[in-house]
JSON list of C-alpha atoms in Angstrom, two decimals:
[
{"chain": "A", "resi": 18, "resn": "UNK", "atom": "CA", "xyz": [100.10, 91.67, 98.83]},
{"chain": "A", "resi": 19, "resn": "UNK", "atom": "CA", "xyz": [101.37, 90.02, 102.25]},
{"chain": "A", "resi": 20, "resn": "UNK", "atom": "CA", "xyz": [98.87, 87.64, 103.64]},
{"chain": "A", "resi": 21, "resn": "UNK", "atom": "CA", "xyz": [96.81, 89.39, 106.19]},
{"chain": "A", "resi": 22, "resn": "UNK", "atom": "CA", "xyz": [93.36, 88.85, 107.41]},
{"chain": "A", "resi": 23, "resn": "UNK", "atom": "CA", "xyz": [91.74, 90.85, 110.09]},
{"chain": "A", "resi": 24, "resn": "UNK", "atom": "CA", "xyz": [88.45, 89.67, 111.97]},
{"chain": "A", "resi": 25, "resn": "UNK", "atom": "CA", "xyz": [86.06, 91.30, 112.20]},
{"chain": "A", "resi": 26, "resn": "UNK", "atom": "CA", "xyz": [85.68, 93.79, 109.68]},
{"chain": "A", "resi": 27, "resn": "UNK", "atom": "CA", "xyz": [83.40, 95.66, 111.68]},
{"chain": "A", "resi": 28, "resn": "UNK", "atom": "CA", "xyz": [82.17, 95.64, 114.99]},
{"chain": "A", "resi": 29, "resn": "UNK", "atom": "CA", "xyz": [79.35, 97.77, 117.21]},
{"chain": "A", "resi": 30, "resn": "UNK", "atom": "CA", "xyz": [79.70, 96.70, 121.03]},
{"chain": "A", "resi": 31, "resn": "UNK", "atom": "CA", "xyz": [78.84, 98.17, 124.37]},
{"chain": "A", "resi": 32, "resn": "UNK", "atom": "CA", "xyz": [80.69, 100.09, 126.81]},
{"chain": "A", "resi": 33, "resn": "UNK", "atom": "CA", "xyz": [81.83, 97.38, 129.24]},
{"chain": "A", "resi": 34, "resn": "UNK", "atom": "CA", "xyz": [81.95, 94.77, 127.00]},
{"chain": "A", "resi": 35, "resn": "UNK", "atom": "CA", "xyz": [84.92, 92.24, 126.37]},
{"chain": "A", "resi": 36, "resn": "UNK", "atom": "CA", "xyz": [85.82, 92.48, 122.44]},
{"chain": "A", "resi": 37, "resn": "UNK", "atom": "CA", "xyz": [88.32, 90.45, 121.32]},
{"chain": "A", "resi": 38, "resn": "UNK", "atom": "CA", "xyz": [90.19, 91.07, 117.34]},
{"chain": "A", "resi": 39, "resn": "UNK", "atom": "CA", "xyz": [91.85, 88.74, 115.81]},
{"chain": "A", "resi": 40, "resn": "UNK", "atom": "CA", "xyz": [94.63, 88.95, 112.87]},
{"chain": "A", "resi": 41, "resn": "UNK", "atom": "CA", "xyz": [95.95, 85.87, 110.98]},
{"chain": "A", "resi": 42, "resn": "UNK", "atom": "CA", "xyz": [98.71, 85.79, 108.30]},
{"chain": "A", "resi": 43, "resn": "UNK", "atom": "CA", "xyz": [100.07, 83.22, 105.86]},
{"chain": "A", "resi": 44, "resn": "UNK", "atom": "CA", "xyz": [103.39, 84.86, 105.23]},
{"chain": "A", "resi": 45, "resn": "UNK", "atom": "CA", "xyz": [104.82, 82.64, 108.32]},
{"chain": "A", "resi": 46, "resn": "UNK", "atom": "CA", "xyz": [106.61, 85.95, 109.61]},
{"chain": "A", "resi": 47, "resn": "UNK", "atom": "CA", "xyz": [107.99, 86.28, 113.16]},
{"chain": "A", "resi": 48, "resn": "UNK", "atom": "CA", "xyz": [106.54, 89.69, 113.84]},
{"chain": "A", "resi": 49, "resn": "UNK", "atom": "CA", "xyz": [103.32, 90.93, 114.53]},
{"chain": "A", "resi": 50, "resn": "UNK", "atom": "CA", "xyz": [101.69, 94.36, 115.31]},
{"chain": "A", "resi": 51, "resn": "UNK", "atom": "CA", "xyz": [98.29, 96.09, 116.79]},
{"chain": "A", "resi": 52, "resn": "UNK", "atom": "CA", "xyz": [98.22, 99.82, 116.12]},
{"chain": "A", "resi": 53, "resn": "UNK", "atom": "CA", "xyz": [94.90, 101.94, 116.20]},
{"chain": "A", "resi": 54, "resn": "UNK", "atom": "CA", "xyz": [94.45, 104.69, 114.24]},
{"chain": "A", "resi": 55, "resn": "UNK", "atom": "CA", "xyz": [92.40, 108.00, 115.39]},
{"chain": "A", "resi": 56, "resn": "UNK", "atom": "CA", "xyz": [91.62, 111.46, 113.65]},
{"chain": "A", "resi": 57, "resn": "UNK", "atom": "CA", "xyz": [94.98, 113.82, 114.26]},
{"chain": "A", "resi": 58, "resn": "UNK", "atom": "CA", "xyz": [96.82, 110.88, 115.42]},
{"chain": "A", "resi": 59, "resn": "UNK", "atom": "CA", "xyz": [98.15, 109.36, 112.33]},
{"chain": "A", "resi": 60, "resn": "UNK", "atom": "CA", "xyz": [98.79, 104.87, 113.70]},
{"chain": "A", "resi": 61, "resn": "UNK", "atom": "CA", "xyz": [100.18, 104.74, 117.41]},
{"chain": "A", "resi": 62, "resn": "UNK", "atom": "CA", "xyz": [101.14, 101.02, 118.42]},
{"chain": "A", "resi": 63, "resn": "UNK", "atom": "CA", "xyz": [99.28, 99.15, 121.09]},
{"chain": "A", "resi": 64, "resn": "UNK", "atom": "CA", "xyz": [100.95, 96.07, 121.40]},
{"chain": "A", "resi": 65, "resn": "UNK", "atom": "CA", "xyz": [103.56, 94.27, 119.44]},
{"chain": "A", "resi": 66, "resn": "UNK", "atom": "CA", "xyz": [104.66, 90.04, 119.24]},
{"chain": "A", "resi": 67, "resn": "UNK", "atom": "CA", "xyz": [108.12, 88.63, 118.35]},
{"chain": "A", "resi": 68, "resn": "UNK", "atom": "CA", "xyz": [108.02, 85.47, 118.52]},
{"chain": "A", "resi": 69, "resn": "UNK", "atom": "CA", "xyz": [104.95, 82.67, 120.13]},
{"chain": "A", "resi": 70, "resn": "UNK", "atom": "CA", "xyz": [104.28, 83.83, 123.67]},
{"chain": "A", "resi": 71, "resn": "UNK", "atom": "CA", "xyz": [106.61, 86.51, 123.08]},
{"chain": "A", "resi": 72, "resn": "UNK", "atom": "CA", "xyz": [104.96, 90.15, 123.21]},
{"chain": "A", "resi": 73, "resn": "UNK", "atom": "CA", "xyz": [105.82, 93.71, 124.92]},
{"chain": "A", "resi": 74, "resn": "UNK", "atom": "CA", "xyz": [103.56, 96.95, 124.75]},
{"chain": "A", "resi": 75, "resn": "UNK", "atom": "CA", "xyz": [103.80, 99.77, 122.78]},
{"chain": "A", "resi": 76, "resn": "UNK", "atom": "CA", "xyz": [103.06, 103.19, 123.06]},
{"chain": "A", "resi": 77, "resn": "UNK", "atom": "CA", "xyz": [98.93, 103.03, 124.22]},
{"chain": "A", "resi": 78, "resn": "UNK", "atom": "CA", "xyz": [98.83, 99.46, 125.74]},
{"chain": "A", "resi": 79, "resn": "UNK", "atom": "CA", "xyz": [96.32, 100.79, 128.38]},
{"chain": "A", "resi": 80, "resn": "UNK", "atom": "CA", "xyz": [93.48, 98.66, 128.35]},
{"chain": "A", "resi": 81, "resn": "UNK", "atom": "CA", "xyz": [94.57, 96.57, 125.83]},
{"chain": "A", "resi": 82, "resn": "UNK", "atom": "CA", "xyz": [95.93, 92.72, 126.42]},
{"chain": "A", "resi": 83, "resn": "UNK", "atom": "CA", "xyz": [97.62, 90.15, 123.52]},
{"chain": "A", "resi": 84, "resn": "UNK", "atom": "CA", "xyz": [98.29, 87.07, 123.06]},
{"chain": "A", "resi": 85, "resn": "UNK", "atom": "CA", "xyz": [99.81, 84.85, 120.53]},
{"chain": "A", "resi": 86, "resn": "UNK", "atom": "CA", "xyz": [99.79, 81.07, 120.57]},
{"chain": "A", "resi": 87, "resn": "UNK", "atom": "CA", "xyz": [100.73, 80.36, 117.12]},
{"chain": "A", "resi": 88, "resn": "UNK", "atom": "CA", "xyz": [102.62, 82.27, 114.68]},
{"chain": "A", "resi": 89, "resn": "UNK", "atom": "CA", "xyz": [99.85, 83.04, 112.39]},
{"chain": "A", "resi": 90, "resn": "UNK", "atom": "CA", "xyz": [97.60, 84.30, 114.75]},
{"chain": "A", "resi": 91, "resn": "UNK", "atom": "CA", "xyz": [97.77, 87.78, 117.27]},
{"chain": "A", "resi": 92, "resn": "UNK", "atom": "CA", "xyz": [94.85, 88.53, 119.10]},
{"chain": "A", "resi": 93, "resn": "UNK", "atom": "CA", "xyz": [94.19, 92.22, 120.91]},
{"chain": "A", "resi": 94, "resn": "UNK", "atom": "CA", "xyz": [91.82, 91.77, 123.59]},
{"chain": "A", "resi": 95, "resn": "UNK", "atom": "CA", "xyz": [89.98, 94.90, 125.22]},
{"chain": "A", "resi": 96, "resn": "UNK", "atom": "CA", "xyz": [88.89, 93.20, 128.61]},
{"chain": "A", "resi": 97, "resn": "UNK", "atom": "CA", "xyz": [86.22, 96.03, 129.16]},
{"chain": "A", "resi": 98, "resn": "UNK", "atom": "CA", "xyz": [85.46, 98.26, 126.00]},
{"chain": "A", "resi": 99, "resn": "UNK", "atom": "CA", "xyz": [85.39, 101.87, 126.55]},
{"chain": "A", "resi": 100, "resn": "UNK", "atom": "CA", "xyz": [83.87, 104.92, 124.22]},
{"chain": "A", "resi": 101, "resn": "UNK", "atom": "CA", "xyz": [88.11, 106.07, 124.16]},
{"chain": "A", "resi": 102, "resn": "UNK", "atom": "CA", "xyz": [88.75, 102.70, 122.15]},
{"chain": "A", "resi": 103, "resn": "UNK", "atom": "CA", "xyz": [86.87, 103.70, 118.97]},
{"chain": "A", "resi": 104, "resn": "UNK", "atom": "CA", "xyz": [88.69, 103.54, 116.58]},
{"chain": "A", "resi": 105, "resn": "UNK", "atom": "CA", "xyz": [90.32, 101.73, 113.41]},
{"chain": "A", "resi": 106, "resn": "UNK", "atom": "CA", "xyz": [92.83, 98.73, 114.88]},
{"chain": "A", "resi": 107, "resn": "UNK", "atom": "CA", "xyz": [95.26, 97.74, 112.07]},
{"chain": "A", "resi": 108, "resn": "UNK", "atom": "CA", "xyz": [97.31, 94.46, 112.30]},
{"chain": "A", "resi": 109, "resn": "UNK", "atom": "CA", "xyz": [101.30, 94.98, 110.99]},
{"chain": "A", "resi": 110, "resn": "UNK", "atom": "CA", "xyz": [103.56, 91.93, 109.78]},
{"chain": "A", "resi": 111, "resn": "UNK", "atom": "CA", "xyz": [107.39, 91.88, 109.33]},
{"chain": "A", "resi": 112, "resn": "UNK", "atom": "CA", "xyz": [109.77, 89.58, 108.33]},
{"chain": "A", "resi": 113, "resn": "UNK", "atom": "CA", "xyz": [112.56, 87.74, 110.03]},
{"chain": "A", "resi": 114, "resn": "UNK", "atom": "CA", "xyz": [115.05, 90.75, 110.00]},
{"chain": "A", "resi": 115, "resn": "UNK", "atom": "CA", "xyz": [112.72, 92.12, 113.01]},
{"chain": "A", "resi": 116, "resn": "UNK", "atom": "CA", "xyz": [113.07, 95.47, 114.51]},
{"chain": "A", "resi": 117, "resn": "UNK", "atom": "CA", "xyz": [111.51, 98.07, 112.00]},
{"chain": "A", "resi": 118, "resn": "UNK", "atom": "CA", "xyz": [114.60, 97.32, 109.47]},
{"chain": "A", "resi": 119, "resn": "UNK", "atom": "CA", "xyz": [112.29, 95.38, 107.96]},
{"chain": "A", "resi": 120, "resn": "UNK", "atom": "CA", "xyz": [109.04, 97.02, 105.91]},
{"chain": "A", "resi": 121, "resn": "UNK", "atom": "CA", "xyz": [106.06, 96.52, 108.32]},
{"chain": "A", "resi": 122, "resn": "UNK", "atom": "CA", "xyz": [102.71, 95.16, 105.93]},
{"chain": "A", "resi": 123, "resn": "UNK", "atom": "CA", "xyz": [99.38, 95.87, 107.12]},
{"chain": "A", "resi": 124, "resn": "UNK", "atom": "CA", "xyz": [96.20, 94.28, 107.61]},
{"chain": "A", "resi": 125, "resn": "UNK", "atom": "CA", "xyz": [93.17, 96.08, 106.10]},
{"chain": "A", "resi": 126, "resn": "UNK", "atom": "CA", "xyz": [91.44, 97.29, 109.51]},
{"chain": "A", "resi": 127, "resn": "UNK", "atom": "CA", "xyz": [88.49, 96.55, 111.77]},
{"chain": "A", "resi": 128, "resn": "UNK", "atom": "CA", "xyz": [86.56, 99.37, 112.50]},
{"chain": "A", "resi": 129, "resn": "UNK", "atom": "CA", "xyz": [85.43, 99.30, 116.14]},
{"chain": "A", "resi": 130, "resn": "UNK", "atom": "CA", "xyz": [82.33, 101.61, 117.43]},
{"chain": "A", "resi": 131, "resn": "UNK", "atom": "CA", "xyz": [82.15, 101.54, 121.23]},
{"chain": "A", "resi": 132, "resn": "UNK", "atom": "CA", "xyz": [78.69, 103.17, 122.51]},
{"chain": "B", "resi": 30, "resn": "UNK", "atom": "CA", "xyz": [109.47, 111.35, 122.84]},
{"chain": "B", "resi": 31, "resn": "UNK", "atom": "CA", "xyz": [110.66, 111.24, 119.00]},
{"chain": "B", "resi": 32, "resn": "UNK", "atom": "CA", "xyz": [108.18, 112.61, 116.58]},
{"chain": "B", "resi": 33, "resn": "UNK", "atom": "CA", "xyz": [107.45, 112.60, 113.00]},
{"chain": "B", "resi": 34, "resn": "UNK", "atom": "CA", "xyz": [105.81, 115.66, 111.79]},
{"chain": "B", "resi": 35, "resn": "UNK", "atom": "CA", "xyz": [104.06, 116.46, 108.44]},
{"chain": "B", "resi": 36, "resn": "UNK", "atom": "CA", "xyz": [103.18, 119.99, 108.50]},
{"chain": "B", "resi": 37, "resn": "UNK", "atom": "CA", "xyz": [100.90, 119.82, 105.41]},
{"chain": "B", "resi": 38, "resn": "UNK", "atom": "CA", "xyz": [97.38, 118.70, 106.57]},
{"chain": "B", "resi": 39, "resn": "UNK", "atom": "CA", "xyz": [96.12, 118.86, 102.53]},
{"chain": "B", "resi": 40, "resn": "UNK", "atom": "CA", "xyz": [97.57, 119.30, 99.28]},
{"chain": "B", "resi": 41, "resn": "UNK", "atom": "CA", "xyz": [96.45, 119.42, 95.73]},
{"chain": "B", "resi": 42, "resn": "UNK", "atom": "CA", "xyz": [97.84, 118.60, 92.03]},
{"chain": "B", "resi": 43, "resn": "UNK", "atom": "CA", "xyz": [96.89, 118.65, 88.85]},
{"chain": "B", "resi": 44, "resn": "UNK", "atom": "CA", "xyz": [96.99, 115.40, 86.91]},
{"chain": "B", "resi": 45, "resn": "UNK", "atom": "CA", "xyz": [100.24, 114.69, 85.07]},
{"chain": "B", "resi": 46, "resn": "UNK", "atom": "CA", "xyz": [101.78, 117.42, 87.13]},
{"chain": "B", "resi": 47, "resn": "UNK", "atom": "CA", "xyz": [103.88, 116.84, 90.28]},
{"chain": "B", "resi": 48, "resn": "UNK", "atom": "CA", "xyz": [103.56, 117.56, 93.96]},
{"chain": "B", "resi": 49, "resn": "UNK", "atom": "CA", "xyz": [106.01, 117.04, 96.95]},
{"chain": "B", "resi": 50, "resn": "UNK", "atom": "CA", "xyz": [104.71, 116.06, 100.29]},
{"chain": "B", "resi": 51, "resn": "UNK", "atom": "CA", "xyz": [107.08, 117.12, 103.31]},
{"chain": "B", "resi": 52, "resn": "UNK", "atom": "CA", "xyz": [108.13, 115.14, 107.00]},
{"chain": "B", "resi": 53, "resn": "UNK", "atom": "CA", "xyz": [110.75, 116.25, 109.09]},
{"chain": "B", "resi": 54, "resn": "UNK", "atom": "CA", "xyz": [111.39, 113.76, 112.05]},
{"chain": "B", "resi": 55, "resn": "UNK", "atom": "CA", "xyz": [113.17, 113.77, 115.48]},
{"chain": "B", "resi": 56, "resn": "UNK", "atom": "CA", "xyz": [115.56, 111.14, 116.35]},
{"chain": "B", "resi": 57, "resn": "UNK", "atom": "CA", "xyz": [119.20, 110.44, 118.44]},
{"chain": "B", "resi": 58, "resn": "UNK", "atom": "CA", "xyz": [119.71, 107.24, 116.47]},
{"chain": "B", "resi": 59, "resn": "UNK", "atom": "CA", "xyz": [122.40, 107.26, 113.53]},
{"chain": "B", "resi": 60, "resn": "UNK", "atom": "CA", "xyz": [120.89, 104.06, 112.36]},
{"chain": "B", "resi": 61, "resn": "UNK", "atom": "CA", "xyz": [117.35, 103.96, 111.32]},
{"chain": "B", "resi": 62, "resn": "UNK", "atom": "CA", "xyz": [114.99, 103.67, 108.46]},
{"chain": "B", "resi": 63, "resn": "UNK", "atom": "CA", "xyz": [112.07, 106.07, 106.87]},
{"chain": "B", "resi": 64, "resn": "UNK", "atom": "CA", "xyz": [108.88, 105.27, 104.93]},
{"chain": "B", "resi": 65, "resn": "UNK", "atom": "CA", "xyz": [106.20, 106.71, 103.51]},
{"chain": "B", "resi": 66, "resn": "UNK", "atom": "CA", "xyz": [102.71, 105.15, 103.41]},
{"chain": "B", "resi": 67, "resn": "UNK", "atom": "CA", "xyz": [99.33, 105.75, 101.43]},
{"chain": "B", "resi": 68, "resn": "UNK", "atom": "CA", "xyz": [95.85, 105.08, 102.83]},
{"chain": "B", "resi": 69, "resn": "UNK", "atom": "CA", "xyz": [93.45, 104.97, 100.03]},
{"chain": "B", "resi": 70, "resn": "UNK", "atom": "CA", "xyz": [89.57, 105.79, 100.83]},
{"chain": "B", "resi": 71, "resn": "UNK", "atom": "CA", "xyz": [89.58, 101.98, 101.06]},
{"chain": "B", "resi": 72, "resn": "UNK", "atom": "CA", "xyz": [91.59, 102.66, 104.61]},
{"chain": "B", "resi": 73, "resn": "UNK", "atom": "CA", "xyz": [94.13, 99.67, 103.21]},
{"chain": "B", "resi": 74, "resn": "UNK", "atom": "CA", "xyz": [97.73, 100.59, 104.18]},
{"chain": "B", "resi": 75, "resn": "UNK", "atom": "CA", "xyz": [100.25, 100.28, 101.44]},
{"chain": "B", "resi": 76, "resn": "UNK", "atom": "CA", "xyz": [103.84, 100.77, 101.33]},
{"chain": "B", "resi": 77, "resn": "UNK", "atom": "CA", "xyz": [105.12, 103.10, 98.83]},
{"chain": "B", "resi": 78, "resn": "UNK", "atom": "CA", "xyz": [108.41, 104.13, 99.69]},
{"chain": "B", "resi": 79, "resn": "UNK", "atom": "CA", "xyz": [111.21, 102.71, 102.32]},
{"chain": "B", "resi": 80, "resn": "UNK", "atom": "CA", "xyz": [115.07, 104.62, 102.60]},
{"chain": "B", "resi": 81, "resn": "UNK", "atom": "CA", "xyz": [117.72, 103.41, 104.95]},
{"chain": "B", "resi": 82, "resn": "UNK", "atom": "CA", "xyz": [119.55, 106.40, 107.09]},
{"chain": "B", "resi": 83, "resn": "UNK", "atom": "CA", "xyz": [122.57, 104.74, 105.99]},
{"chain": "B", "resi": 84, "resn": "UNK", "atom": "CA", "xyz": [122.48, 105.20, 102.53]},
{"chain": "B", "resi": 85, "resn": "UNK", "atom": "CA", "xyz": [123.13, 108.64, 100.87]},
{"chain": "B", "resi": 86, "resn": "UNK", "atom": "CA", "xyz": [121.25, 107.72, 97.63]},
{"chain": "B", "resi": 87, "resn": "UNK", "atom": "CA", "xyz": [117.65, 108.65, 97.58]},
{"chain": "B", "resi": 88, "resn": "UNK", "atom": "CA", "xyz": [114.89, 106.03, 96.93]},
{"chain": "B", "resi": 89, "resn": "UNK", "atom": "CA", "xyz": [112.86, 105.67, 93.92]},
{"chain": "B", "resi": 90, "resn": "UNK", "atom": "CA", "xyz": [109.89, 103.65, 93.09]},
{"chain": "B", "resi": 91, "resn": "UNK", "atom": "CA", "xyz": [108.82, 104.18, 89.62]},
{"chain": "B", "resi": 92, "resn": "UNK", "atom": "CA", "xyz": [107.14, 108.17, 90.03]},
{"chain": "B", "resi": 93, "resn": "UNK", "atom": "CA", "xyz": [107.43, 108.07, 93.31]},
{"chain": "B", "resi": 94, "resn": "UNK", "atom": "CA", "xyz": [110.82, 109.32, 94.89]},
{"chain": "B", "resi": 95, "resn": "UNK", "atom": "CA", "xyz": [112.54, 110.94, 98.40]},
{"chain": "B", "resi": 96, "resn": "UNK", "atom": "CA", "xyz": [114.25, 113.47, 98.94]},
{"chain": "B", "resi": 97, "resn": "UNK", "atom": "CA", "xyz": [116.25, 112.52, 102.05]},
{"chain": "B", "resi": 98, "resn": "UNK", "atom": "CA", "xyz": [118.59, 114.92, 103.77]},
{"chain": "B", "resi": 99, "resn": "UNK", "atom": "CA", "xyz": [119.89, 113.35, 107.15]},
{"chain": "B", "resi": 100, "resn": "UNK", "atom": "CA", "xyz": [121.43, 116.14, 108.62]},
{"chain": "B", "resi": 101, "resn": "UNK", "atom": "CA", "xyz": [118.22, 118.45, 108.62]},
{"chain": "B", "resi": 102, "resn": "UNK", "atom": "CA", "xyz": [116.38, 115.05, 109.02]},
{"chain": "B", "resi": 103, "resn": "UNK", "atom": "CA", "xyz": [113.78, 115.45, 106.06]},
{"chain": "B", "resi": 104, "resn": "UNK", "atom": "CA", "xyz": [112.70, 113.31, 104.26]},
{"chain": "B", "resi": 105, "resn": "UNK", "atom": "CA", "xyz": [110.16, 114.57, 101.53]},
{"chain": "B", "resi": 106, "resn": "UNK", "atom": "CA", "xyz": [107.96, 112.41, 98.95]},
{"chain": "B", "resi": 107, "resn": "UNK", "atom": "CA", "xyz": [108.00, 113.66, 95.14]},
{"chain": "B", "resi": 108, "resn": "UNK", "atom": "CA", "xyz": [105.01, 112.48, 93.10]},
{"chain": "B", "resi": 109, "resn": "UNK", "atom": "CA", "xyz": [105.81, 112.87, 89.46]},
{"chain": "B", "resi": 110, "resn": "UNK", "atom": "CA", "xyz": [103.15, 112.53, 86.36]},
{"chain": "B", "resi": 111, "resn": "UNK", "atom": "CA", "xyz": [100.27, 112.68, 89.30]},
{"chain": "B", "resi": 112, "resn": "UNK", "atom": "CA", "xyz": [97.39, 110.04, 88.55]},
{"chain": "B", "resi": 113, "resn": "UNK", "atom": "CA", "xyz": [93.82, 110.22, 89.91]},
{"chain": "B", "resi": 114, "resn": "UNK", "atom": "CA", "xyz": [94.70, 107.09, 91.51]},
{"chain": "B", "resi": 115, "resn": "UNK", "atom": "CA", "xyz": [97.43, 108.97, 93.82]},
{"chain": "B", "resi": 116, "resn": "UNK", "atom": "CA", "xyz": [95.12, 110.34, 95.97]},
{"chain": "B", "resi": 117, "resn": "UNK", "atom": "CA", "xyz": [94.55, 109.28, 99.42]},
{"chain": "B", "resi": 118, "resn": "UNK", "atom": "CA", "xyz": [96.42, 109.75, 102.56]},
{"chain": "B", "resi": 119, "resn": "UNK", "atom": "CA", "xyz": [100.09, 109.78, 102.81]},
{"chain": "B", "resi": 120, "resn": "UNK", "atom": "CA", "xyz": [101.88, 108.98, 106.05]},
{"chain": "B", "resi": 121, "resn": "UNK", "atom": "CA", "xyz": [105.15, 109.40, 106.70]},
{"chain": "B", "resi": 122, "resn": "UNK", "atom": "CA", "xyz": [107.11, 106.99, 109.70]},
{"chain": "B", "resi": 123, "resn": "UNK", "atom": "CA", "xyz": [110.43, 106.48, 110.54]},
{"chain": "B", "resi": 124, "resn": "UNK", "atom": "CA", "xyz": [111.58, 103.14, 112.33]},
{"chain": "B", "resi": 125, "resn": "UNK", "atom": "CA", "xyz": [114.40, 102.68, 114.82]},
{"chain": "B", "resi": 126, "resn": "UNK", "atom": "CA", "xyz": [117.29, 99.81, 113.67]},
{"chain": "B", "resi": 127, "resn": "UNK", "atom": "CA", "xyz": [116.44, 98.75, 117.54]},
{"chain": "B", "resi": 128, "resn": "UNK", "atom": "CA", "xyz": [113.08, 99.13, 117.86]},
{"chain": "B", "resi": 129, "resn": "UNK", "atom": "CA", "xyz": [109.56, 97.61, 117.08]},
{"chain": "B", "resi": 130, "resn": "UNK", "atom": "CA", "xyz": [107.71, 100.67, 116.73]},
{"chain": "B", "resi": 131, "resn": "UNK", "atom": "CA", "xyz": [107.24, 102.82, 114.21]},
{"chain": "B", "resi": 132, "resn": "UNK", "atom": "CA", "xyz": [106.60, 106.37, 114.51]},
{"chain": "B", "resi": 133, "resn": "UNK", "atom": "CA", "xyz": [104.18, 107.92, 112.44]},
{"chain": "B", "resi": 134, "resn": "UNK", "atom": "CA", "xyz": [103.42, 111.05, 111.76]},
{"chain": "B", "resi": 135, "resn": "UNK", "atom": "CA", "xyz": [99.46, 112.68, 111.67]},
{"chain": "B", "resi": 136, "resn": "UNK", "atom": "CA", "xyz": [99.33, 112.67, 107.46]},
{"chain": "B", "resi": 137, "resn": "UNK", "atom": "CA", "xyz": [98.61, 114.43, 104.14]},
{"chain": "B", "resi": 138, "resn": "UNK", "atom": "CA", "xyz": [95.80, 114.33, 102.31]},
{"chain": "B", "resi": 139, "resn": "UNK", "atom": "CA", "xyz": [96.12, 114.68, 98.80]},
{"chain": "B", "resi": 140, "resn": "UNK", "atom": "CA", "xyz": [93.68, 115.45, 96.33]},
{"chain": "B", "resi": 141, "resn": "UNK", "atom": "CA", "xyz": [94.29, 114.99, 92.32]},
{"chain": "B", "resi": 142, "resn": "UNK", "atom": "CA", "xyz": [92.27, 117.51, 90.28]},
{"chain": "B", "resi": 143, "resn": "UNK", "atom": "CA", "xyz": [91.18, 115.99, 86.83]}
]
């Protein structure tokens, strides 16, 4: 299994709140993904990192902000929590073929509850 | 927008028997890949199956292969000698040779009967 942590595992906040997710990986791989997962939805991509200081948005970046200052790290930052951003965030790591050529390998979740 | 649809919400199968799980997908690319995921109850994401739109050969994994046809772009998942252990979740995505993001579609859920 690739090397993925996600923290935390789960998390109860506040609407309004700043909550801030963190994924680290030990496989030393240049790209790094935040989808979120809802009911009917199947995984949509938030926000995606190719390189340090490199990242672009994906498909529901709304309210959502990244940053990566090492390559084993890629934080997703929700500056001010809303009920819409429950959910189930999964972190995604590929290789250094990049693009989606290469298998994507997934974190195992945090499970976010936004009241 | 390109989509990736799975018009099977459920599905069932008998143990040791087999079961094919469908995905047709939209796309203007000539070059991209397809893969099919399974979410346990455990929510992990694992890899089960990857095919390149290049080549014509389908992919196999052990019991688990596609059946890929480009020009009606499908790309189906056979499960052969089902095990209690197949059941979960099974999402299907395809991936642009371009592009960082993959599409997925909204998933089958299968259930193994003992």
């Amino acid at each position: 299994d690739a090397g993925i942590t996600q923290s935390p595992r789960h998390k109860v906040t506040e609407t309004g709140t700043p909550v801030t997710l963190r994924c680290h990986q030990t496989e030393n791989h240049r790209y790094m993904y935040w989808y979120r997962q809802d009911p009917g939805h199947g995984l949509r991509l938030i926000h995606y990192s190719y390189g340090v200081k490199d990242t672009d948005k994906g498909e529901v970046s709304d309210g959502y902000s990244v940053s990566r200052s090492k390559t084993e790290d890629f934080l997703l930052t929700l500056e001010s929590a809303t009920s819409s951003q429950t959910s189930v965030y999964f972190c995604a790591i590929s290789g250094d073929s990049g693009g989606t050529g290469e298998t994507q390998y997934f974190g195992p979740g945090t499970r976010l509850l936004v009241l | 927008a390109q989509t990736v649809t799975q018009s099977q919400p459920e599905m069932s199968v008998q143990e040791a028997e087999t079961v094919t799980l469908s995905c047709t997908y939209d796309t203007s690319e000539s070059d991209y890949y397809l893969f099919w995921y399974k979410q346990p109850p455990s929510r992990q994401m694992i890899l089960v199956i990857r095919q390149e739109a290049y080549k014509q050969q389908n992919a196999t994994e052990n019991r688990f292969s596609v059946n890929f046809q480009k020009a009606a772009k499908s790309f189906s998942l056979k499960i052969s000698d089902s095990q209690l252990g197949d059941a979960a979740m099974y999402f299907c995505a395809r991936g642009g040779a371009g592009s960082y993001q993959l599409t997925f579609g909204k998933g089958t859920k299968l259930s193994v009967i003992p």
